[in-house]
Coordinates of C-alpha atoms in Angstrom, one line a residue:
Chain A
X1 CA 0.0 0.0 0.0
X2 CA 1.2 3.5 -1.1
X3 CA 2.2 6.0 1.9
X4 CA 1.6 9.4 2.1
X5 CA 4.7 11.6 3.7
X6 CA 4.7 15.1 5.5
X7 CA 7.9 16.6 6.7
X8 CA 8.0 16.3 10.7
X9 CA 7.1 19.8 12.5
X10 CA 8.9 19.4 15.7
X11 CA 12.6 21.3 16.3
X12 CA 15.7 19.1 17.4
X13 CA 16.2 18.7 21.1
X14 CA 19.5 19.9 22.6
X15 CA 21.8 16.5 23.6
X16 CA 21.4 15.1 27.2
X17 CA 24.4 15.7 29.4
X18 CA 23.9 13.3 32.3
X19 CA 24.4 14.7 35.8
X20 CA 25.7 12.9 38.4
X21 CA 23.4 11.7 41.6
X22 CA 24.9 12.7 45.1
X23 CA 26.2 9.5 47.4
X24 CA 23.7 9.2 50.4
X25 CA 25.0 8.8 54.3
X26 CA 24.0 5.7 55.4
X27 CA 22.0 8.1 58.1
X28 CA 21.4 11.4 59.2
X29 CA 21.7 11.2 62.8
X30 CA 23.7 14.2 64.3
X31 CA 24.0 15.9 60.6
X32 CA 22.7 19.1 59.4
X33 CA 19.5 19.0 57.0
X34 CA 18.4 22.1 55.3
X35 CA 14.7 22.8 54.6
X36 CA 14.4 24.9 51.5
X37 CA 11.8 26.8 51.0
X38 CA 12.1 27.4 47.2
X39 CA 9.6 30.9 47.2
X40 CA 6.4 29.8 46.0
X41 CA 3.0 29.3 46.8
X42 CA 3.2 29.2 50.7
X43 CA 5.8 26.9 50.1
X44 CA 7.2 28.8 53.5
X45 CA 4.8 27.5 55.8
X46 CA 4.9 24.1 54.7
X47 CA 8.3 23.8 54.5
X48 CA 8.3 25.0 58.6
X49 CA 5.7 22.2 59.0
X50 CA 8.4 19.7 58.1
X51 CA 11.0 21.3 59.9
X52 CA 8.4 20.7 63.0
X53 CA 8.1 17.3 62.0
X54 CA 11.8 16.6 62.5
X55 CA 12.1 18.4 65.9
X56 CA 8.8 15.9 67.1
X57 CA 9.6 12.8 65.2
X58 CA 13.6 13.3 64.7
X59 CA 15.2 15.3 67.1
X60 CA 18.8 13.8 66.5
X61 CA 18.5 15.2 63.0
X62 CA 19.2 19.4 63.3
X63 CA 16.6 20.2 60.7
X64 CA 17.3 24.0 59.6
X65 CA 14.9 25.9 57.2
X66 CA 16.7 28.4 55.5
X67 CA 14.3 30.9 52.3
X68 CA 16.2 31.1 49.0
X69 CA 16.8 34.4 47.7
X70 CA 15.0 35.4 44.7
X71 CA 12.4 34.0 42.9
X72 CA 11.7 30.3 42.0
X73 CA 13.6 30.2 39.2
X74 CA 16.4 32.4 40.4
X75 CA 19.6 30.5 41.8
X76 CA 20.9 31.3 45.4
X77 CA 24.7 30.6 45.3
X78 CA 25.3 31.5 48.6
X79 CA 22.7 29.2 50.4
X80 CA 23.6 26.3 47.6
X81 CA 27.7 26.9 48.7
X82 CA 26.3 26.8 52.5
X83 CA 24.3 24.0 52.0
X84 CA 27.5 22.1 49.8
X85 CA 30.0 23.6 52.9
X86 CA 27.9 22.8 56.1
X87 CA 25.0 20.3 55.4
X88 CA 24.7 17.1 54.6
X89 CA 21.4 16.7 53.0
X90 CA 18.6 18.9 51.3
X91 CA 15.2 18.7 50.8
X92 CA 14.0 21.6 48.4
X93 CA 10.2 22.6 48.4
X94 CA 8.1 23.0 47.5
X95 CA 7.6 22.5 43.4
X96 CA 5.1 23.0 41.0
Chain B
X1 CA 9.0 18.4 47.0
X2 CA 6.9 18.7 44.3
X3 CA 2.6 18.5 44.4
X4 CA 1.3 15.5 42.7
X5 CA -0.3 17.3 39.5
X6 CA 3.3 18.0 38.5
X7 CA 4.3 14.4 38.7
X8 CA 4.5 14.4 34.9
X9 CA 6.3 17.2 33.8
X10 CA 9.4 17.3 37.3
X11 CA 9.8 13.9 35.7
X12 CA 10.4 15.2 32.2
X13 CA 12.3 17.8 33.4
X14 CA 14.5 16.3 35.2
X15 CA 15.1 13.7 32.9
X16 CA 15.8 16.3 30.0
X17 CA 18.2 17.9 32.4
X18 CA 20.3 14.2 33.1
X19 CA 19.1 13.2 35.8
X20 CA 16.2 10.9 35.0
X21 CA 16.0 9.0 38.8
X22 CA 16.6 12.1 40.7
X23 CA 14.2 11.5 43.5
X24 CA 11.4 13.4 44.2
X25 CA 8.1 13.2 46.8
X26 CA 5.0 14.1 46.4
X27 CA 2.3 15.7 48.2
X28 CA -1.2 16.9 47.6
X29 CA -1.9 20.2 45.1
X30 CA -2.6 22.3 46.1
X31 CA -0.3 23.9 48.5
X32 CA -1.4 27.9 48.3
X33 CA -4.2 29.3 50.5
X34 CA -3.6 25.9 53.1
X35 CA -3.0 26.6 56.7
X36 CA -0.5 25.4 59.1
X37 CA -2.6 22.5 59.9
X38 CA -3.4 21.4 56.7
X39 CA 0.0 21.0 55.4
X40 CA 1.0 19.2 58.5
X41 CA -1.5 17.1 57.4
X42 CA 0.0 16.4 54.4
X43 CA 3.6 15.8 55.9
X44 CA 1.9 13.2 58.2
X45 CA 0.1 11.4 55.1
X46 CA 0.7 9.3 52.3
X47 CA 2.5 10.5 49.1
X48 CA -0.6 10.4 46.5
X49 CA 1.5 8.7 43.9
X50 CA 2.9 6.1 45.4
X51 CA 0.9 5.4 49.1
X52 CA 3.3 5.5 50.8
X53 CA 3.8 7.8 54.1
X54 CA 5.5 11.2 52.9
X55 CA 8.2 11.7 55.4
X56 CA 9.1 7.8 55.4
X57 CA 10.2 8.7 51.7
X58 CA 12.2 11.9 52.2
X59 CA 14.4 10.2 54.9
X60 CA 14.8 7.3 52.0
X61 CA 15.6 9.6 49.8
X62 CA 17.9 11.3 51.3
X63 CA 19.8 8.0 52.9
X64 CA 19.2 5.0 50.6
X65 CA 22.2 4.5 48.6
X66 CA 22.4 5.0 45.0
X67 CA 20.8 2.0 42.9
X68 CA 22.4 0.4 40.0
X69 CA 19.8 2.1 37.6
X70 CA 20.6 5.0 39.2
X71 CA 24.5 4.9 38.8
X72 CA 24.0 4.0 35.0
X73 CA 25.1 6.3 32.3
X74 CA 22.1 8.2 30.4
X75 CA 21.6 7.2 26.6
X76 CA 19.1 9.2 25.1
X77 CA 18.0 8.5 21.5
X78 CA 16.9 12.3 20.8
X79 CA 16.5 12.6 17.1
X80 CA 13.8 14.3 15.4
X81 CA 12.6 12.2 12.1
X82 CA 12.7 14.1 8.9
X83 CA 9.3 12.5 7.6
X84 CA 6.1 11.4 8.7
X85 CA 4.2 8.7 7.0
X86 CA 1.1 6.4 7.1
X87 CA -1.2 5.1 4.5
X88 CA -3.2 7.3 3.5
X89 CA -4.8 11.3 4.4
X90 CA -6.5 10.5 7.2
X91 CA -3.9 8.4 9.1
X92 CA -1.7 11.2 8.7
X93 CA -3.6 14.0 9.8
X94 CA -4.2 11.4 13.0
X95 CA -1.2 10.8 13.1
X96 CA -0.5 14.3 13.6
X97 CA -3.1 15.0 16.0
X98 CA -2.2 12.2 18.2
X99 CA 0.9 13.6 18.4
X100 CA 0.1 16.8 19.3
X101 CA 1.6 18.4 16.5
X102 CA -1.6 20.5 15.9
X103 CA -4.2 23.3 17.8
X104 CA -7.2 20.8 17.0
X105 CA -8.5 22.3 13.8
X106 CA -8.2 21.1 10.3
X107 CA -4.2 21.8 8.9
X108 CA -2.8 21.8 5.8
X109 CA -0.3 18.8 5.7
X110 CA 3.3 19.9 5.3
X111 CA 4.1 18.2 2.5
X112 CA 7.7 18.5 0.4
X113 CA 5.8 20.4 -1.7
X114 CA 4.0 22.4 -0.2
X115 CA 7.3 23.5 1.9
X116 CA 9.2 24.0 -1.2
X117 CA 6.3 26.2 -1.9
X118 CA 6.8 28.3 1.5
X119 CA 10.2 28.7 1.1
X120 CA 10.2 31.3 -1.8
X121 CA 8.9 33.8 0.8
X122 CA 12.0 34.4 2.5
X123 CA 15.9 34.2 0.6
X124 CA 17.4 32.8 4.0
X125 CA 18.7 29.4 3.1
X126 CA 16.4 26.4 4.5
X127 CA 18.8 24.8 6.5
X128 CA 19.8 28.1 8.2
X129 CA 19.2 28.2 12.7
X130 CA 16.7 30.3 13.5
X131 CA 16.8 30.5 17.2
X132 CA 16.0 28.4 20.0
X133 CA 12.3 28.7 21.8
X134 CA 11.7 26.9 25.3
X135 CA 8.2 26.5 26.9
X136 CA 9.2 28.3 30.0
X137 CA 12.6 29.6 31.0
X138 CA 13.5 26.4 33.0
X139 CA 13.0 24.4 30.7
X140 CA 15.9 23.0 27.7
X141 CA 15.2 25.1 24.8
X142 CA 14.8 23.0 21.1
X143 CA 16.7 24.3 18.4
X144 CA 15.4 24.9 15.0
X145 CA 16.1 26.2 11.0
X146 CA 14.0 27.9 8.6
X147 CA 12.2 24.8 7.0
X148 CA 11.4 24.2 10.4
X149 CA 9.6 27.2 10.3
X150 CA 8.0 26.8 7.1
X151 CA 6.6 23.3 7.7
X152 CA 4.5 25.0 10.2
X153 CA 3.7 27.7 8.7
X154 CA 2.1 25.3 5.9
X155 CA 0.1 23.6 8.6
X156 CA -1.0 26.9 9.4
X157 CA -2.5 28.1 6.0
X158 CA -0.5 30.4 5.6
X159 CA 0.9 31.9 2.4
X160 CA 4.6 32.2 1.3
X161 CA 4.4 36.1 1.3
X162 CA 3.6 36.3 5.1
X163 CA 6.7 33.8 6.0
X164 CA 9.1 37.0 7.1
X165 CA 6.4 37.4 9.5
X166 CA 6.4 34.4 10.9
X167 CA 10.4 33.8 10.2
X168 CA 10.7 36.9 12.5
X169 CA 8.0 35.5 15.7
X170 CA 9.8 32.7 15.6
X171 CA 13.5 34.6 15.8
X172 CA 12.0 36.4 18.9
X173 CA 13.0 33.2 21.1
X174 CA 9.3 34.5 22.7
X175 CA 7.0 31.3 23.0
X176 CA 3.2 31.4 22.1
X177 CA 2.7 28.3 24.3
X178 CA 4.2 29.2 27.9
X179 CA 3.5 26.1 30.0
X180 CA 2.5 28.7 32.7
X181 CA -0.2 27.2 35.2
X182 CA -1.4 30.8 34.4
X183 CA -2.9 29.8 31.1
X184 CA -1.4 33.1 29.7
X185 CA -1.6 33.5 26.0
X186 CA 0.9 35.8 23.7
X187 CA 0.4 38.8 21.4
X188 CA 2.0 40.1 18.5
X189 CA 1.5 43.1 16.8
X190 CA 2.9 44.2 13.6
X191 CA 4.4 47.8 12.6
X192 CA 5.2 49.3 9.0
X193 CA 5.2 48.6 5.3
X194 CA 4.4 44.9 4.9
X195 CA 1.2 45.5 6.8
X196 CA -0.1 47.1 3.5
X197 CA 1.7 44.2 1.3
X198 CA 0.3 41.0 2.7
X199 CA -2.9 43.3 3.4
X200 CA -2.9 42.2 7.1
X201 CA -5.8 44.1 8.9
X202 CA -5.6 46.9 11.6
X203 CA -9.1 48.1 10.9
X204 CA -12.9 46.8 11.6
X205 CA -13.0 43.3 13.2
X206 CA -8.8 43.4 13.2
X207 CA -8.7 41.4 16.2
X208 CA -11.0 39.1 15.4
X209 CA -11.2 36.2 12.7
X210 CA -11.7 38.2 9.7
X211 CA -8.1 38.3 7.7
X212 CA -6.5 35.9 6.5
X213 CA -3.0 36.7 7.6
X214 CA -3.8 37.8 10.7
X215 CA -5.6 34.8 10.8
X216 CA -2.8 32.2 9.8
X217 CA 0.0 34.3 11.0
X218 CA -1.5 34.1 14.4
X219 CA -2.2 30.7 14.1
X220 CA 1.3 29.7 12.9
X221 CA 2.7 31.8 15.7
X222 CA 1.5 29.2 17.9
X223 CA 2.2 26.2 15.9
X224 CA 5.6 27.0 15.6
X225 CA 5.7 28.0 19.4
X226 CA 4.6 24.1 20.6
X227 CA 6.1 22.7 18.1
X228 CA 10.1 23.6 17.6
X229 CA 9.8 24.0 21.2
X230 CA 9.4 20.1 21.8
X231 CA 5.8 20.0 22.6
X232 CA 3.2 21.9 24.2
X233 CA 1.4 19.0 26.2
X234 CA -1.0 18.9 28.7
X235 CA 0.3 17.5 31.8
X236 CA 3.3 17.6 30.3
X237 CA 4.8 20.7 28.7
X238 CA 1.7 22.9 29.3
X239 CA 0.1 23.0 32.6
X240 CA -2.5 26.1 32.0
X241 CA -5.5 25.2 34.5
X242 CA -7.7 26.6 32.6
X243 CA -6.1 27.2 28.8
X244 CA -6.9 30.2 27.0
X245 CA -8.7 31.1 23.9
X246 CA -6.2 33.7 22.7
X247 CA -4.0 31.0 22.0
X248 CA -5.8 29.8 18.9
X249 CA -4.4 33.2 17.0
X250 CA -2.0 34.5 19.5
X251 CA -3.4 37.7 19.1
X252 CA -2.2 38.8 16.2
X253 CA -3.0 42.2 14.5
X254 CA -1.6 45.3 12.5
X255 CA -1.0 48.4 14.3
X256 CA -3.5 51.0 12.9
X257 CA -0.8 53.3 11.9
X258 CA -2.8 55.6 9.9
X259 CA -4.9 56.7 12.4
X260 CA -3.1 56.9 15.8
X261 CA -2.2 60.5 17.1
X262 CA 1.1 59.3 17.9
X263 CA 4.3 57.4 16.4
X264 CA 3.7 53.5 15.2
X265 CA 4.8 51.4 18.3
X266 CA 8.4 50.4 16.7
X267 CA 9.0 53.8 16.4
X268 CA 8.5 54.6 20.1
X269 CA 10.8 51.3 20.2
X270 CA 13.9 53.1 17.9
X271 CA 12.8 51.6 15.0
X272 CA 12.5 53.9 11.5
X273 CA 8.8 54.2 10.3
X274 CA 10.0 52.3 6.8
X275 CA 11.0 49.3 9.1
X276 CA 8.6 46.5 9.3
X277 CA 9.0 44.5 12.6
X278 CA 6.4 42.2 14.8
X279 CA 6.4 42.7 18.4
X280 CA 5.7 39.8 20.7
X281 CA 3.9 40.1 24.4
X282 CA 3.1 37.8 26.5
X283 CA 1.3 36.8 29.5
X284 CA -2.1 38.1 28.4
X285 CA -4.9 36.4 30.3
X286 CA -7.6 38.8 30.6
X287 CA -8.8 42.4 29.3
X288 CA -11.0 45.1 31.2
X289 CA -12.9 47.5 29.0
X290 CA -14.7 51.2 28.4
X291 CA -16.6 53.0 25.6
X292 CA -14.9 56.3 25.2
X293 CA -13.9 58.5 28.3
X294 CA -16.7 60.6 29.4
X295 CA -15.9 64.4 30.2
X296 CA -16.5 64.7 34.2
X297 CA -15.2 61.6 35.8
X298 CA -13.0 59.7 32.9
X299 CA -9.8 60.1 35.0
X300 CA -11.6 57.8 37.8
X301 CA -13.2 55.4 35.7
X302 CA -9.8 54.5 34.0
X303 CA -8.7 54.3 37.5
X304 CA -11.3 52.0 37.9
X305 CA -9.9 50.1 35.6
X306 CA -6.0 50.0 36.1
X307 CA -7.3 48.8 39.9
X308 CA -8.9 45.7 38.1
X309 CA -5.9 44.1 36.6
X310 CA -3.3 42.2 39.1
X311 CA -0.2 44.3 39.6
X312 CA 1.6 41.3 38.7
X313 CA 1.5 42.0 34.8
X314 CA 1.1 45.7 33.6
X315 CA -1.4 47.4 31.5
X316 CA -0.7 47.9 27.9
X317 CA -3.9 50.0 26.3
X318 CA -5.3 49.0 23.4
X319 CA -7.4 52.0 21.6
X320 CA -9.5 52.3 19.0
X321 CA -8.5 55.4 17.3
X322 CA -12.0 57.7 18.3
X323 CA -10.5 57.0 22.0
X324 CA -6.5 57.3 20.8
X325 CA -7.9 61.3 19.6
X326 CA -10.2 61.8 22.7
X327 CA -7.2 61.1 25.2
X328 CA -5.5 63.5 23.6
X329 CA -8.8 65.9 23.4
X330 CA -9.5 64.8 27.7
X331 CA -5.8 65.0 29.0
X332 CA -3.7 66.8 26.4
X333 CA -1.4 63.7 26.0
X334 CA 0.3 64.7 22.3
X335 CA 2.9 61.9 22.6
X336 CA 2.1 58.1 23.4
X337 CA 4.8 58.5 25.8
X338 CA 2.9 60.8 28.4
X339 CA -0.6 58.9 28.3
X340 CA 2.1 56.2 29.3
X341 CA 3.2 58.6 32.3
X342 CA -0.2 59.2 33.1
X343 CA -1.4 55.7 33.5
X344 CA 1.6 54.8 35.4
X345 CA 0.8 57.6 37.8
X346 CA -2.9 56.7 38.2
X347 CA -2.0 52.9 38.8
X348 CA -1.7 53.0 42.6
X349 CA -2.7 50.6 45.5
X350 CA -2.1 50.8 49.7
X351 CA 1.2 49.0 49.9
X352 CA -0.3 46.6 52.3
X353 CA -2.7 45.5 50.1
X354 CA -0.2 45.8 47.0
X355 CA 2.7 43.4 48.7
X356 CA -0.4 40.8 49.9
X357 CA -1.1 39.4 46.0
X358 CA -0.3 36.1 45.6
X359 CA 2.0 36.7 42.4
X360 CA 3.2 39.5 43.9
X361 CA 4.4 37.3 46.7
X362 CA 5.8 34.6 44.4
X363 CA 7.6 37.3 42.1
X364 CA 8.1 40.5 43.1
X365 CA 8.9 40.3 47.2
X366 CA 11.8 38.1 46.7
X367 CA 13.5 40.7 43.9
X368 CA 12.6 43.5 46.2
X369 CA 14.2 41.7 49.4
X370 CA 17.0 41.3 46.9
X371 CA 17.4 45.1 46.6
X372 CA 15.9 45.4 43.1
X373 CA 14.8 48.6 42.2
X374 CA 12.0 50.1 42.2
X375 CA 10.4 47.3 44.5
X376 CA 13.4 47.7 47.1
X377 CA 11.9 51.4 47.6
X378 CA 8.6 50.1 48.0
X379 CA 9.4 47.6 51.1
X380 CA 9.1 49.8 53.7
X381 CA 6.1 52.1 52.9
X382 CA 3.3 52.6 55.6
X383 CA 1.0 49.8 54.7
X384 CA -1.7 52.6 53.6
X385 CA 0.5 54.5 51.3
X386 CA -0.2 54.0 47.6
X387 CA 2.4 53.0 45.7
X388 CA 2.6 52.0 42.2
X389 CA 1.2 48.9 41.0
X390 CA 4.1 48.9 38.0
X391 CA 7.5 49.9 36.7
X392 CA 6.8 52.9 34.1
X393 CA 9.0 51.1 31.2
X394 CA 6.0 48.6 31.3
X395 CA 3.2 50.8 30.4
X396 CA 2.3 50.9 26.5
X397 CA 0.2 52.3 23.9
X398 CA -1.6 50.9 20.6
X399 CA -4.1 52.0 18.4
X400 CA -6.2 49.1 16.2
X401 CA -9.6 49.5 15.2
X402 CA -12.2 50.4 12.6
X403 CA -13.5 53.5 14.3
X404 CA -17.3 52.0 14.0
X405 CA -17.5 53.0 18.1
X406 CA -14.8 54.4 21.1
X407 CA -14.6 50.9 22.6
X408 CA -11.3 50.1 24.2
X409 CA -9.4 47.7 26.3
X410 CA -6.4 47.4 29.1
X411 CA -4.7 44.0 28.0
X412 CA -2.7 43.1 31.0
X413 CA 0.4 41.8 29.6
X414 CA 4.5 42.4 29.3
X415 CA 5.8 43.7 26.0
X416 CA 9.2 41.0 25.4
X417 CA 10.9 42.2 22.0
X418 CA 10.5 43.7 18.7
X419 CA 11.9 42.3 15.8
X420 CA 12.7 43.4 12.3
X421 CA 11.0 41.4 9.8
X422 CA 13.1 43.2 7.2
X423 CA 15.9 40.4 8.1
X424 CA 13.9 37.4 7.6
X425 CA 12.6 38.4 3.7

């Protein structure tokens, strides 16, 4: 059977450069973990909610939220270099 | 920490950005307007995607070690095919809808031909880049040539003589298909000469269906936009809760040059009149309206108006020509530059109120914590003192219309870039 042909309307995607996944500590007890509140959407308050979660559930972990600066999509080199210097884990929040 | 609506599209993200297990946990949408309680609530519960307890999965996340899958390198096959095929009409135009390569509505199928046929509108080679268009500015951006952009400008219905046009929307790098929860649709308006040659309409009906290149212009706009951006999905690469009808024609219309008591809009933007350009804006979402400015209280009912529109996205006034003359008849404004001043200045709210706006929140407190002028100045007003709702250089000025009535509309929008179709013939 004959085919009919169009030329293909979508662009060309840019190449993939993978990025490498952080090792994990085997736990968390006595380390620093910073709450990030990533600016958005009362993403504040619930990000606070979670730090109370670790001072009732895991009070060996020192839970700290910290607010990025700027907006959403803004990088905050100075709290990511903190964070990289001081913490050993981050949870960033909340996304949409 | 992501909601669960977004489950799609953090997923695609962060797989486009190589790092296709990074781990992510996901809690009820929505998160704005919930109190303290509430979201506590959520922290206790289950993650909605996969049942299991939300807090049990962030201490996982952060401590499990890394899988195999996860170590692995990242192939990604990312090659766009040339052709398209099936076995007969139909199946292609399905084929073509399933893959969301369309708006919905009938297109003209791009064929060899028909693309050949496109490409004697412009003298740019058709393997020549173009630019690069994204659906929202964290996202990769696609890369494209100008057959790229004449394939969809065939789907479009458009003709060969309005491809500059579209060449030039699509050399703005400004998307007609933001993936903005927002819904927020774009606008472009075109300035000088060519108007008259591919007899594009700035009169009666101008933004309306009623011409066929602003018709297919429009429509090609957006297209291209989802398109040679890599898709303009639902769930995926658009997540507009509501969509938007502008985004069928992107709002696309001639400026009514002819008529307007002031310079064409490129020339307030350094352009020469003899220079044809397209400008793009985006975010438009919603209009607020009047018929003509009445002579004792016109000042407060464009007030009125200004007050309407969220002081996230500034007013750009759209006049038909009887209400272009009568502002300058009412408030003496000779130059499109001081009705500008004027609105700015009338465009006022109690700070308190002003800093309490959602998007305001999201966008503009944490620049103006930042020290980012002229919110910065604005931080520590008394919580009744009016300040501006926007930054002057945002404020702008076009005249389109038929002159069959003084009807005219405050798009709320933000002008992005004008560019000079004269480069893309």
């Amino acid at each position: 059977m004959a085919t009919v042909r169009a030329l293909n309307p979508m662009g060309y995607p840019p190449e993939v450069e993978q990025v490498e996944m952080a090792p994990r500590f085997d736990s968390l007890r006595d380390k620093i973990v910073y709450l990030v509140d990533a600016r958005f959407d009362d993403s504040d308050i619930f990000m606070q909610q979670m730090q109370a979660w670790f001072r009732d559930n895991r009070p060996d972990i020192d839970a700290r939220y910290v607010a990025k600066r700027g907006i959403y999509t803004q990088p905050d080199p100075e709290l990511f270099a903190r964070i990289r210097d001081e913490g050993a884990a981050a949870v960033v929040g909340v996304g949409h | 920490m992501q909601t669960d609506i977004f489950h799609d599209a953090v997923r695609q993200t962060a797989w486009a950005e190589g790092m296709p297990h990074q781990r992510f946990v996901f809690v009820p949408q929505p998160v704005m307007g919930k109190s303290s309680e509430e979201l506590r609530a959520y922290i206790d519960g289950d993650d909605p995607i996969t049942g299991r307890p939300v807090m049990e999965e962030v201490i996982d996340a952060l401590t499990q070690p890394l899988s195999d899958t996860e170590r692995q390198a990242v192939r990604f096959d990312r090659t766009t095919p040339r052709y398209a095929e099936a076995e007969s009409e139909a199946a292609l135009r399905q084929l073509f809808m399933e893959n969301h390569w369309t708006d919905y509505m009938p297109i003209v199928l791009p064929t060899e031909e028909r693309v050949q046929e496109m490409l004697t509108g412009t003298s740019h080679r058709p393997d020549e880049v173009v630019g690069r268009l994204r659906p929202t500015s964290t996202r990769e951006a696609w890369q494209f040539d100008v057959e790229k952009v004449a394939i969809n400008a065939v789907m479009a219905g458009a003709k060969p003589s309005y491809l500059p046009v579209i060449l030039a929307l699509a050399a703005s790098g400004v998307t007609a298909r933001g993936s903005t929860t927002s819904s927020a649709a774009s606008m472009a308006v075109v300035n000088g000469p060519i108007r008259h040659s591919i007899g594009m309409n700035w009169g009666i009906g101008a933004l309306g269906p009623y011409n066929h290149a602003n018709a297919t212009i429009g429509r090609a706009y957006g297209l291209l936009s989802q398109n040679l951006q890599g898709g303009s999905v639902p769930g995926h690469t658009y997540l507009g809760s509501m969509g938007n009808n502008y985004a069928y024609n992107s709002l696309t219309f001639a400026e009514n040059e002819e008529r307007s008591p002031w310079e064409p809009f490129h020339v307030q933007q350094g352009f020469e009149r003899y220079d044809s350009t397209v400008s793009c804006f985006t975010g438009c979402r919603a209009t607020s309206y009047l018929l003509g400015l009445r002579q004792s209280h016109w000042e407060t009912h464009v007030q009125n108006l200004l007050r309407g529109l969220n002081p996230h996205t500034p007013p750009t006034l759209i006049l038909d020509p009887i209400t272009a003359d009568l502002f300058v008849e009412r408030g003496g404004f000779d130059t499109a530059e001081k009705l500008e001043q004027w609105i700015w200045e009338q465009a006022t709210l109690p700070a308190s109120v002003y800093w309490d706006y959602q998007l305001i929140q999201n966008y503009v407190f944490p620049r103006a914590e930042n020290g980012e002028k002229p919110w910065a100045d604005y931080l520590n007003a008394p919580p009744d003192a009016l300040i501006p709702m926007f930054r002057r250089e945002d404020v702008h000025v076009l005249v389109v219309g038929g002159e069959t009535n003084g009807y005219w509309r405050i798009m709320g929008c933000n002008y992005n870039r004008t560019v000079l179709i004269d480069d893309w013939r």
